[in-house]
Amino acid sequence: MDKTALILIDYQMDYFAGGRMELVHPVPAVERGAQLLDCFHKNREPVFILQHISLRPDAPFFLPDTNGIALHPLLQPAETDTVLQKH
């Protein structure tokens, strides 16, 4: 049994330009993530995408009902992917 899977964690809009917690040079990371995602889809390997949504009232980012929790457009899940929310 093959135990290979891709796990993508927190590729969310708050980490990109205009987000509440913008990282330094996040674009190369998301581009590489998109390449890996494409490869795993082509090979029909399992993909797990973790999305952080903060439930803390004082949280500075990943707030519910904001664009910041949205997954980056380059890393949109396929129907076969598993998307898990963490709090």
Coordinates of N, CA and C in Angstrom, one line a residue:
M1 N 0.8 -1.2 0.0 CA 0.0 0.0 0.0 C 0.9 1.2 0.0
D2 N 0.6 2.1 -0.9 CA 1.4 3.4 -1.0 C 0.8 4.4 0.0
K3 N 1.7 5.0 0.8 CA 1.3 5.9 1.8 C 1.7 7.4 1.4
T4 N 1.7 7.6 0.1 CA 2.1 9.0 -0.4 C 0.8 9.8 -0.4
A5 N 1.0 11.1 0.1 CA -0.1 12.1 0.1 C 0.5 13.4 0.1
L6 N -0.2 14.4 -0.4 CA 0.2 15.8 -0.4 C -0.6 16.5 0.7
I7 N 0.0 17.2 1.6 CA -0.7 18.0 2.6 C -0.3 19.4 2.4
L8 N -1.2 20.3 2.1 CA -1.0 21.7 1.9 C -1.7 22.4 3.1
I9 N -0.9 23.3 3.8 CA -1.3 23.9 5.0 C -1.3 25.4 4.9
D10 N -2.4 26.0 5.2 CA -2.5 27.5 5.3 C -2.1 28.3 4.1
Y11 N -2.4 27.8 2.9 CA -2.2 28.6 1.7 C -3.4 29.5 1.5
Q12 N -3.5 30.5 2.4 CA -4.7 31.3 2.5 C -4.4 32.8 2.3
M13 N -5.4 33.6 1.9 CA -5.2 34.9 1.4 C -4.6 35.9 2.4
D14 N -4.8 35.6 3.7 CA -4.2 36.5 4.7 C -2.7 36.6 4.6
Y15 N -2.1 35.6 4.0 CA -0.6 35.5 3.9 C -0.1 36.2 2.7
F16 N -1.0 36.7 1.8 CA -0.6 37.3 0.6 C -0.9 38.8 0.6
A17 N -0.5 39.5 -0.5 CA -0.6 41.0 -0.6 C -2.0 41.4 -0.2
G18 N -2.1 42.4 0.7 CA -3.3 42.9 1.2 C -3.9 42.1 2.4
G19 N -3.3 41.0 2.7 CA -3.8 40.2 3.8 C -3.4 40.8 5.2
R20 N -4.0 40.2 6.2 CA -3.7 40.7 7.6 C -2.4 40.2 8.2
M21 N -1.8 39.2 7.5 CA -0.5 38.7 8.0 C 0.4 38.4 6.8
E22 N 0.6 39.4 6.0 CA 1.4 39.2 4.7 C 2.8 38.7 5.0
L23 N 3.1 37.6 4.3 CA 4.4 37.0 4.5 C 5.4 37.7 3.4
V24 N 6.7 37.5 3.7 CA 7.7 38.0 2.7 C 7.8 37.0 1.6
H25 N 7.6 37.4 0.4 CA 7.8 36.6 -0.8 C 7.0 35.3 -0.8
P26 N 5.7 35.3 -0.5 CA 4.9 34.1 -0.5 C 4.6 33.5 -1.8
V27 N 4.7 34.2 -2.9 CA 4.3 33.8 -4.2 C 5.1 32.5 -4.7
P28 N 6.5 32.5 -4.6 CA 7.2 31.3 -5.0 C 6.7 30.0 -4.3
A29 N 6.3 30.2 -3.0 CA 5.8 29.0 -2.3 C 4.5 28.5 -2.8
V30 N 3.6 29.4 -3.1 CA 2.3 29.0 -3.6 C 2.4 28.5 -5.1
E31 N 3.3 29.0 -5.8 CA 3.5 28.5 -7.2 C 4.1 27.1 -7.1
R32 N 5.0 26.8 -6.2 CA 5.5 25.4 -6.0 C 4.4 24.5 -5.5
G33 N 3.6 25.0 -4.6 CA 2.5 24.2 -4.1 C 1.5 23.9 -5.2
A34 N 1.3 24.8 -6.2 CA 0.4 24.6 -7.3 C 1.0 23.5 -8.2
Q35 N 2.3 23.5 -8.4 CA 2.9 22.5 -9.2 C 2.8 21.1 -8.6
L36 N 3.0 21.0 -7.3 CA 2.8 19.8 -6.6 C 1.3 19.3 -6.7
L37 N 0.4 20.2 -6.5 CA -1.0 19.9 -6.5 C -1.4 19.3 -7.9
D38 N -0.9 19.9 -8.9 CA -1.1 19.5 -10.3 C -0.6 18.0 -10.5
C39 N 0.6 17.8 -10.0 CA 1.3 16.5 -10.1 C 0.5 15.4 -9.4
F40 N 0.1 15.7 -8.2 CA -0.7 14.8 -7.4 C -2.0 14.5 -8.1
H41 N -2.7 15.5 -8.6 CA -3.9 15.3 -9.3 C -3.7 14.4 -10.5
K42 N -2.7 14.7 -11.3 CA -2.4 13.9 -12.5 C -2.2 12.4 -12.2
N43 N -1.5 12.2 -11.1 CA -1.2 10.8 -10.6 C -2.2 10.2 -9.7
R44 N -3.3 10.9 -9.5 CA -4.5 10.5 -8.7 C -4.0 10.1 -7.3
E45 N -3.1 10.9 -6.8 CA -2.6 10.7 -5.4 C -3.5 11.5 -4.5
P46 N -3.6 11.1 -3.2 CA -4.5 11.8 -2.3 C -3.9 13.2 -1.9
V47 N -4.8 14.1 -1.8 CA -4.4 15.5 -1.4 C -5.3 15.9 -0.2
F48 N -4.6 16.5 0.8 CA -5.3 17.1 2.0 C -4.9 18.5 2.1
I49 N -5.9 19.4 2.2 CA -5.7 20.8 2.3 C -6.3 21.3 3.6
L50 N -5.4 21.9 4.4 CA -5.8 22.4 5.7 C -6.0 23.9 5.7
Q51 N -7.2 24.3 6.2 CA -7.5 25.7 6.2 C -7.7 26.1 7.6
H52 N -7.0 27.1 8.0 CA -7.1 27.7 9.4 C -8.2 28.7 9.4
I53 N -9.1 28.5 10.4 CA -10.1 29.6 10.7 C -10.0 29.8 12.2
S54 N -9.6 31.0 12.6 CA -9.5 31.3 14.0 C -10.8 31.6 14.6
L55 N -11.1 31.0 15.8 CA -12.3 31.2 16.5 C -12.1 32.1 17.7
R56 N -10.8 32.5 17.9 CA -10.5 33.4 19.1 C -11.0 34.8 18.8
P57 N -11.7 35.4 19.7 CA -12.2 36.7 19.5 C -11.1 37.8 19.2
D58 N -9.9 37.5 19.8 CA -8.8 38.5 19.6 C -7.8 38.1 18.5
A59 N -8.2 37.2 17.7 CA -7.3 36.7 16.6 C -7.0 37.9 15.6
P60 N -5.8 38.1 15.2 CA -5.4 39.1 14.3 C -5.7 38.8 12.8
F61 N -5.8 37.5 12.5 CA -5.9 37.0 11.1 C -6.6 35.7 11.0
F62 N -7.0 35.2 9.8 CA -7.7 34.0 9.6 C -9.1 34.1 10.3
L63 N -9.7 35.2 10.2 CA -11.0 35.5 10.9 C -12.1 34.9 10.0
P64 N -13.1 34.3 10.7 CA -14.3 33.8 10.0 C -15.0 34.9 9.1
D65 N -15.5 34.5 8.0 CA -16.3 35.4 7.2 C -15.5 36.5 6.6
T66 N -14.2 36.3 6.4 CA -13.3 37.3 5.7 C -12.7 36.6 4.5
N67 N -12.2 37.4 3.6 CA -11.5 36.9 2.4 C -10.1 36.3 2.9
G68 N -9.6 36.7 4.0 CA -8.4 36.1 4.5 C -8.3 34.6 4.7
I69 N -9.5 34.0 4.9 CA -9.5 32.5 5.1 C -9.6 31.8 3.8
A70 N -9.9 32.5 2.7 CA -10.0 31.8 1.4 C -8.7 31.2 1.0
L71 N -8.8 30.1 0.3 CA -7.6 29.4 -0.2 C -7.1 30.2 -1.4
H72 N -5.8 30.3 -1.6 CA -5.2 31.0 -2.7 C -5.8 30.4 -4.0
P73 N -6.1 31.3 -5.0 CA -6.7 30.9 -6.3 C -5.8 29.8 -7.0
L74 N -4.5 29.7 -6.8 CA -3.7 28.7 -7.5 C -3.9 27.3 -6.8
L75 N -4.5 27.3 -5.6 CA -4.6 26.0 -4.9 C -6.0 25.7 -4.6
Q76 N -6.9 25.8 -5.5 CA -8.2 25.4 -5.3 C -8.4 23.9 -5.4
P77 N -9.1 23.3 -4.4 CA -9.2 21.9 -4.3 C -10.1 21.3 -5.4
A78 N -9.7 20.1 -5.8 CA -10.6 19.3 -6.7 C -11.6 18.6 -5.9
E79 N -12.6 18.0 -6.6 CA -13.6 17.3 -5.8 C -13.1 16.1 -5.1
T80 N -12.0 15.6 -5.5 CA -11.4 14.4 -4.9 C -10.5 14.7 -3.7
D81 N -10.2 16.0 -3.5 CA -9.3 16.4 -2.4 C -10.1 16.5 -1.1
T82 N -9.4 16.4 0.0 CA -10.0 16.5 1.3 C -9.6 17.8 1.9
V83 N -10.6 18.7 2.2 CA -10.3 20.0 2.8 C -10.7 19.9 4.3
L84 N -9.8 20.1 5.2 CA -10.0 20.1 6.6 C -9.8 21.5 7.2
Q85 N -10.7 21.9 8.1 CA -10.6 23.1 8.7 C -10.0 22.9 10.1
K86 N -9.1 23.8 10.5 CA -8.5 23.7 11.8 C -8.8 25.0 12.5
H87 N -9.0 24.9 13.8 CA -9.4 26.1 14.6 C -8.4 26.4 15.7

